[in-house]
CSV table of C-alpha atoms in Angstrom, one decimal:
chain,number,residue,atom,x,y,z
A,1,UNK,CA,-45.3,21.3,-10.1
A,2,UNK,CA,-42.1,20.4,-7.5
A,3,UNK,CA,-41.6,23.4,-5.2
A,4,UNK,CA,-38.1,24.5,-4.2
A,5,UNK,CA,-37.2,25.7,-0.4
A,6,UNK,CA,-34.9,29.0,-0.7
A,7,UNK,CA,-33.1,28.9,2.4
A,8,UNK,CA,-30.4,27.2,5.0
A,9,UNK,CA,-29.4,23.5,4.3
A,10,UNK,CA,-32.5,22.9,2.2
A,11,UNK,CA,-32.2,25.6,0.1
A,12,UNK,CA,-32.9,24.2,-3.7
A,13,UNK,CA,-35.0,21.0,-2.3
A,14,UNK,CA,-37.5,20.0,-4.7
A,15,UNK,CA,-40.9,18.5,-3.6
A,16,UNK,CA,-40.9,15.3,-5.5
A,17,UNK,CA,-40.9,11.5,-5.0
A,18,UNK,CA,-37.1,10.2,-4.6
A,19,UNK,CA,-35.6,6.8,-4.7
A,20,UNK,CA,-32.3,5.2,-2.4
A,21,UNK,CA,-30.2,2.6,-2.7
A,22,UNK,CA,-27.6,1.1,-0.4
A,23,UNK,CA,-23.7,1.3,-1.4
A,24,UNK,CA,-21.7,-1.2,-3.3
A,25,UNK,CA,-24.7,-3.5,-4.9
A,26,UNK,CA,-25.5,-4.6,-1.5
A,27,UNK,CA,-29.3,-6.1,-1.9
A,28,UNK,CA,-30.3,-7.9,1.5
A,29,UNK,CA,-33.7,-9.1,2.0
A,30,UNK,CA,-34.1,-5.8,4.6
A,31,UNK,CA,-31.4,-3.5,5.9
A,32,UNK,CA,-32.7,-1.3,8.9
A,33,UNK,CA,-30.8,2.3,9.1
A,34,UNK,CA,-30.1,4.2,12.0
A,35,UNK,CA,-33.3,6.4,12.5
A,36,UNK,CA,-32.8,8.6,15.8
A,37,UNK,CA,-29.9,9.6,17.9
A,38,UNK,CA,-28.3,6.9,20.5
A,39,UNK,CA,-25.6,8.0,23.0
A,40,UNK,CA,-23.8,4.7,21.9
A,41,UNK,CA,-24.8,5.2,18.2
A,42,UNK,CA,-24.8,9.1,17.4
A,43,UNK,CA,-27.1,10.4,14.8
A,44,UNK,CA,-26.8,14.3,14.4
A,45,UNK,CA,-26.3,17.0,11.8
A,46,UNK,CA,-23.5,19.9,12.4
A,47,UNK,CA,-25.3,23.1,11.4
A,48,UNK,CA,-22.6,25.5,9.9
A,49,UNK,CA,-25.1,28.6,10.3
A,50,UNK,CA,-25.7,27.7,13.8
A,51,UNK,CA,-21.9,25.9,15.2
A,52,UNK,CA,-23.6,23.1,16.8
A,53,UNK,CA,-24.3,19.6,15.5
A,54,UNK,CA,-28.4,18.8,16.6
A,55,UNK,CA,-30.0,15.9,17.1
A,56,UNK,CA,-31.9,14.0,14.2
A,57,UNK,CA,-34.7,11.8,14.6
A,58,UNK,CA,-37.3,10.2,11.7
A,59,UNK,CA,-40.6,10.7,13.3
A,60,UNK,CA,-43.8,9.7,10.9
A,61,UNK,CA,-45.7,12.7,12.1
A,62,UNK,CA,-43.3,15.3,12.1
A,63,UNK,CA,-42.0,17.6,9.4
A,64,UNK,CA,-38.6,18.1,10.3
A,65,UNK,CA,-36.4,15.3,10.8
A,66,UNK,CA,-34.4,17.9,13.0
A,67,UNK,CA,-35.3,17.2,17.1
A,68,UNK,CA,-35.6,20.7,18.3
A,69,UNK,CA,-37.5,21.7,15.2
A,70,UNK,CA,-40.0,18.8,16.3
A,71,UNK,CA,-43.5,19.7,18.5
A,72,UNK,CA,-45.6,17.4,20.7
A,73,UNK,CA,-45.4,14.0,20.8
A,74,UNK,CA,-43.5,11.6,18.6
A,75,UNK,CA,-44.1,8.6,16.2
A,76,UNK,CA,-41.2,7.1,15.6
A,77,UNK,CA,-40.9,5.1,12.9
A,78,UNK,CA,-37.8,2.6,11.2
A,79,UNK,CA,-36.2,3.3,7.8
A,80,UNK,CA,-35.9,-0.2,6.3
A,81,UNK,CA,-34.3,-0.5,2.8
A,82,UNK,CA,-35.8,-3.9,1.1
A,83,UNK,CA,-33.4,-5.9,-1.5
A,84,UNK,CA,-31.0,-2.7,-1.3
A,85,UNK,CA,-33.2,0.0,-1.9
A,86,UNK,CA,-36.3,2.1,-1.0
A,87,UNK,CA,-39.0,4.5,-2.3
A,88,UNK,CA,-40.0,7.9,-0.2
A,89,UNK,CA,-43.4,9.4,-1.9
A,90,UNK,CA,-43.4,13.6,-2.0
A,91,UNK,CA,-46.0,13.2,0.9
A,92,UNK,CA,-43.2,12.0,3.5
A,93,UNK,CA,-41.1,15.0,3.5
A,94,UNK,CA,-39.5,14.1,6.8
A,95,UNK,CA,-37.7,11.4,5.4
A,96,UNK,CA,-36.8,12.5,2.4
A,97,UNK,CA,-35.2,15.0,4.0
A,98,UNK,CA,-33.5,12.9,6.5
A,99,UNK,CA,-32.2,11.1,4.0
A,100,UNK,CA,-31.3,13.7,1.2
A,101,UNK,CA,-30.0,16.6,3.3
A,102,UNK,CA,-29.2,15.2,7.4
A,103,UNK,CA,-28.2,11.7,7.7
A,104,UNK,CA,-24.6,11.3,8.0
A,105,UNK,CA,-25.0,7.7,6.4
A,106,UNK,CA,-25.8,9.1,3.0
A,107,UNK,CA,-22.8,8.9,0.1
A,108,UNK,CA,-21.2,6.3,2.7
A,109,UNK,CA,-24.3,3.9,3.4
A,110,UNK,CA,-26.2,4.6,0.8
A,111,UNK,CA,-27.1,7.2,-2.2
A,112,UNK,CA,-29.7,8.9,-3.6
A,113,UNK,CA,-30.4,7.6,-7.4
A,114,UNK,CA,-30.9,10.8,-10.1
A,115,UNK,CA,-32.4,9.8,-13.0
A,116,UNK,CA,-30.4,13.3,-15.1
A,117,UNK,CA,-27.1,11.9,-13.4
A,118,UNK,CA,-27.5,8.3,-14.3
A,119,UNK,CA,-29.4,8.9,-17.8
A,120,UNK,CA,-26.0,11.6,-18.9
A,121,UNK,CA,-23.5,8.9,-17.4
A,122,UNK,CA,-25.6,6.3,-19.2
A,123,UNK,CA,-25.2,8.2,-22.6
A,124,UNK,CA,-21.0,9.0,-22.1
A,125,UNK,CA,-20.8,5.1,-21.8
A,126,UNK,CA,-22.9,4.4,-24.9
A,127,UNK,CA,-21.0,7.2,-26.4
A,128,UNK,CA,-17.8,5.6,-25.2
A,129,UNK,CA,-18.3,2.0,-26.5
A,130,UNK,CA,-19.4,3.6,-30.0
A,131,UNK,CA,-15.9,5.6,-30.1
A,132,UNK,CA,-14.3,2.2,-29.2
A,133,UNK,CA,-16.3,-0.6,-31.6
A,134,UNK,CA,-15.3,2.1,-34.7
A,135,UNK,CA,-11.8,2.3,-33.8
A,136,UNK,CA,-11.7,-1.5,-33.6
A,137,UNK,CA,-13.5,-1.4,-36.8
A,138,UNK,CA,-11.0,0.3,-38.7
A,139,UNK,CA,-8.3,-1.0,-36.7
A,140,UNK,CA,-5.4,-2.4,-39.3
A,141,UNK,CA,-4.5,-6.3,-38.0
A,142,UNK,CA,-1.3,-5.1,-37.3
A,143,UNK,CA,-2.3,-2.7,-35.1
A,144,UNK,CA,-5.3,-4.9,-33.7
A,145,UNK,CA,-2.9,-7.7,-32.9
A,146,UNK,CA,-0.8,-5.3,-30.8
A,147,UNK,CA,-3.7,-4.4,-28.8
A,148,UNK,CA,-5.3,-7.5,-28.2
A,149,UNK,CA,-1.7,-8.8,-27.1
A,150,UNK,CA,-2.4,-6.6,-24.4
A,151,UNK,CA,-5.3,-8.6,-22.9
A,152,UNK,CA,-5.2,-11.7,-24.2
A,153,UNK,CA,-1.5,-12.5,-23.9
A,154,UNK,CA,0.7,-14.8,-26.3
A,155,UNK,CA,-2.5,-16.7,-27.6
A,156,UNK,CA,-2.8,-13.8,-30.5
A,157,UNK,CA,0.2,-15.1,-32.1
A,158,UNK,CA,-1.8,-18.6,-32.9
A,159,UNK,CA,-4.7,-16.6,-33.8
A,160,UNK,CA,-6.1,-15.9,-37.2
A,161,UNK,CA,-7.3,-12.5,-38.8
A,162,UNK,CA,-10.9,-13.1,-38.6
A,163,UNK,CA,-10.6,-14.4,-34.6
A,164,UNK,CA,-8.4,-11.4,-33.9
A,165,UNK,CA,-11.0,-9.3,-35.4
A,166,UNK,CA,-13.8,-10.6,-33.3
A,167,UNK,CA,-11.9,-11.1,-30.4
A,168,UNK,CA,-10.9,-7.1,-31.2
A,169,UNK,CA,-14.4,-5.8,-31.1
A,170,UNK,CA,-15.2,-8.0,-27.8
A,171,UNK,CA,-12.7,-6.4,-26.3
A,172,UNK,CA,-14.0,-2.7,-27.7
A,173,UNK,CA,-17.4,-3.2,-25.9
A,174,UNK,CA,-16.4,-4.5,-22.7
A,175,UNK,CA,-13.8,-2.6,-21.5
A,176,UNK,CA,-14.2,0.6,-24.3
A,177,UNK,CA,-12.1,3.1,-22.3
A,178,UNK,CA,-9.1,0.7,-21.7
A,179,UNK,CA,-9.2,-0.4,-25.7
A,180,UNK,CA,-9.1,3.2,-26.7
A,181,UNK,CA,-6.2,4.1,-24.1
A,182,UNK,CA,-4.3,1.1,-25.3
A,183,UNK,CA,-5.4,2.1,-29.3
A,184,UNK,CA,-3.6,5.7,-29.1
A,185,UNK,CA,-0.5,4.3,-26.6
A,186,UNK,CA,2.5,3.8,-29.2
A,187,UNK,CA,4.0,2.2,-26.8
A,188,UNK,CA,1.9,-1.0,-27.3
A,189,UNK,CA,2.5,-1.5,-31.5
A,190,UNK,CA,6.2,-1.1,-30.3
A,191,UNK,CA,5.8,-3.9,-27.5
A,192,UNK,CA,4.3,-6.1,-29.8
A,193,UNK,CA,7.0,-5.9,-32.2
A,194,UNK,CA,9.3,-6.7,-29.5
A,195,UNK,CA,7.2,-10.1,-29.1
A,196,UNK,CA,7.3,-10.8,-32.4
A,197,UNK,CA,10.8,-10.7,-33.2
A,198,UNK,CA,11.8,-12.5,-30.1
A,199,UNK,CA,9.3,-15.2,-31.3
A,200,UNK,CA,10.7,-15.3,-34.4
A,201,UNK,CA,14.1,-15.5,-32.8
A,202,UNK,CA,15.3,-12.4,-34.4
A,203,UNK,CA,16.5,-11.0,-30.9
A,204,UNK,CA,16.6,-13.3,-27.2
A,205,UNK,CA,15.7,-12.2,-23.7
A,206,UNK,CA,18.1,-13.3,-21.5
A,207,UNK,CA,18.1,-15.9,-19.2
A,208,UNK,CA,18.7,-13.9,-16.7
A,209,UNK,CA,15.0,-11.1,-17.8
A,210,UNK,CA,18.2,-8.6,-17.6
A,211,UNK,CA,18.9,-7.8,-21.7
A,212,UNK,CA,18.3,-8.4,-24.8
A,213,UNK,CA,20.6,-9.5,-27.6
A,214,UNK,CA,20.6,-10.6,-31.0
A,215,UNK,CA,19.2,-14.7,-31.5
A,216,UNK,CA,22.4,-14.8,-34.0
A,217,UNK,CA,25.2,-14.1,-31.9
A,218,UNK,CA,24.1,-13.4,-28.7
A,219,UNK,CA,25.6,-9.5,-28.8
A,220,UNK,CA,23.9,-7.3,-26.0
A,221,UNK,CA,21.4,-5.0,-27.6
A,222,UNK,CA,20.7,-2.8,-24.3
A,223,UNK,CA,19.9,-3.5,-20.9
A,224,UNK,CA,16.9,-3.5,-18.9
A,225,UNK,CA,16.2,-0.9,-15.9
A,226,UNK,CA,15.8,-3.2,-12.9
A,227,UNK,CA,11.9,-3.7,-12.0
A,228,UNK,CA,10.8,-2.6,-15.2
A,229,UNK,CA,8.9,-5.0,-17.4
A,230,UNK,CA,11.3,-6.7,-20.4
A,231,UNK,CA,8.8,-5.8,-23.3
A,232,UNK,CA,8.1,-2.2,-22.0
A,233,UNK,CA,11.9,-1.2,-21.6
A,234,UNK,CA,12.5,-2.6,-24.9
A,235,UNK,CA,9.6,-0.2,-26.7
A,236,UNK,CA,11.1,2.7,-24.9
A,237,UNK,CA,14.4,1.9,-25.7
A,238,UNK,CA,13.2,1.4,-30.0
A,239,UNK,CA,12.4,5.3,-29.5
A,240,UNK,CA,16.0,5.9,-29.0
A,241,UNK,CA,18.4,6.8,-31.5
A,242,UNK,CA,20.2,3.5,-31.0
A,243,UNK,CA,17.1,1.2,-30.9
A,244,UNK,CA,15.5,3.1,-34.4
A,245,UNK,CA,18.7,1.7,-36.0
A,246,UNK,CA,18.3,-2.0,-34.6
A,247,UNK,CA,14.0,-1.6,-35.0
A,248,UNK,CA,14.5,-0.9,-38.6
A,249,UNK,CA,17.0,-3.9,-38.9
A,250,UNK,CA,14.3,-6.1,-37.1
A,251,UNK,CA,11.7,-5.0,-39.6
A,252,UNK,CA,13.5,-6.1,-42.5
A,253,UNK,CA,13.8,-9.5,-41.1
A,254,UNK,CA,10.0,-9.8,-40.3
A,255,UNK,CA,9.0,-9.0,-44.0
């Protein structure tokens, strides 16, 4: 059964094999860390309880990867990650320790894997592309079409229901979070129905990416804050008491 320390920095350490792996999905063929203190290359620990930062030093037959906590003579020994990552058995407590609780290259180097941690992140992004492939599901094409616009661009207006559809739930399961922001912003049916009555020549952008006016006469319809994106102005400005009017007017003409 793991045993816990109760005291000082390892206070809660569990006796039990543990597994590391080097930052941002680096994976060389070996990558040596920094195993004992260098005047040009520091490696120490700050103890809060005791206001001084000690030396560290991994040391096969020692205990404590902690220099003055270290008797008689020394084995030094390397800490060499292969293809990004390394195994530490429950028998080498030194260096699990160095590792887990001293080295100031862990969370910035490298991590510590835990399987709890991963296996409940695991499960929220399982749970998350679930949420996203049923909302796709039951997504109305309208609706769908909007979204997708989003990703895939002007393309959607050439597509038909079935290929919105798939490319809909494709969407869902690779980037689940995004779809489902994008699914419950209003702001995106309303910027699609911008699109689609400009493509239908119902209402013009301006040469000039300044306004927008009716495709009849050319009569401003409002104008565009300056660095704000044409189609996102435009479903803002539908929201208004003004642009419900002219919305309403563009819906008739798209039926």
């Amino acid at each position: 059964m793991a045993k816990k320390q109760e005291t000082g920095p390892e206070a809660g350490w569990v006796i039990k094999d543990r597994n590391y792996i080097l930052k941002g999905d680096l994976e060389p063929i070996t990558f040596t860390l920094a195993s004992r203190h260098h005047t040009r290359t520091p490696l120490l620990y700050f103890d809060e309880e005791k206001g001084y930062a000690r030396e560290l030093r991994y040391a096969t037959n020692q205990k404590s990867p902690l220099v003055d906590e270290q008797e008689g003579r020394s084995t030094l020994g390397h800490i060499v990650f292969k293809n990004g990552a390394l195994s530490v058995s429950r028998a080498n407590q030194g260096l699990q320790k160095l590792l887990s609780i001293y080295h100031p290259g862990k969370d910035v180097v490298y991590e510590e894997l835990d399987p709890v941690a991963e296996a409940k992140d695991e499960l929220f992004d399982i749970e998350l592309e679930l949420e996203a492939l049923n909302l796709a599901k039951g997504l109305e094409i309208d609706h769908a079409e909007a979204v997708l616009r989003v990703e895939a661009g002007s393309v959607v207006g050439n597509m038909t229901s079935s290929e919105i559809k798939r490319d809909l739930m494709i969407f869902a399961k690779q980037s689940p979070e995004t779809f489902i922001a994008l699914v419950n912003d209003d702001n995106v049916q309303l910027r699609n129905f911008g699109i689609k009555a400009t493509e239908a020549n119902i209402i013009r952008l301006a040469q000039d990416q300044r306004s927008f006016v009716w495709g009849s006469n050319g009569r401003k319809l409002m104008t565009i804050p300056f660095e704000e994106n044409p189609y996102s102005a435009l479903a803002a400005w539908f929201k208004t008491d003004e642009g419900t009017e002219v919305y309403k007017a563009i819906e008739k003409k798209l039926k």
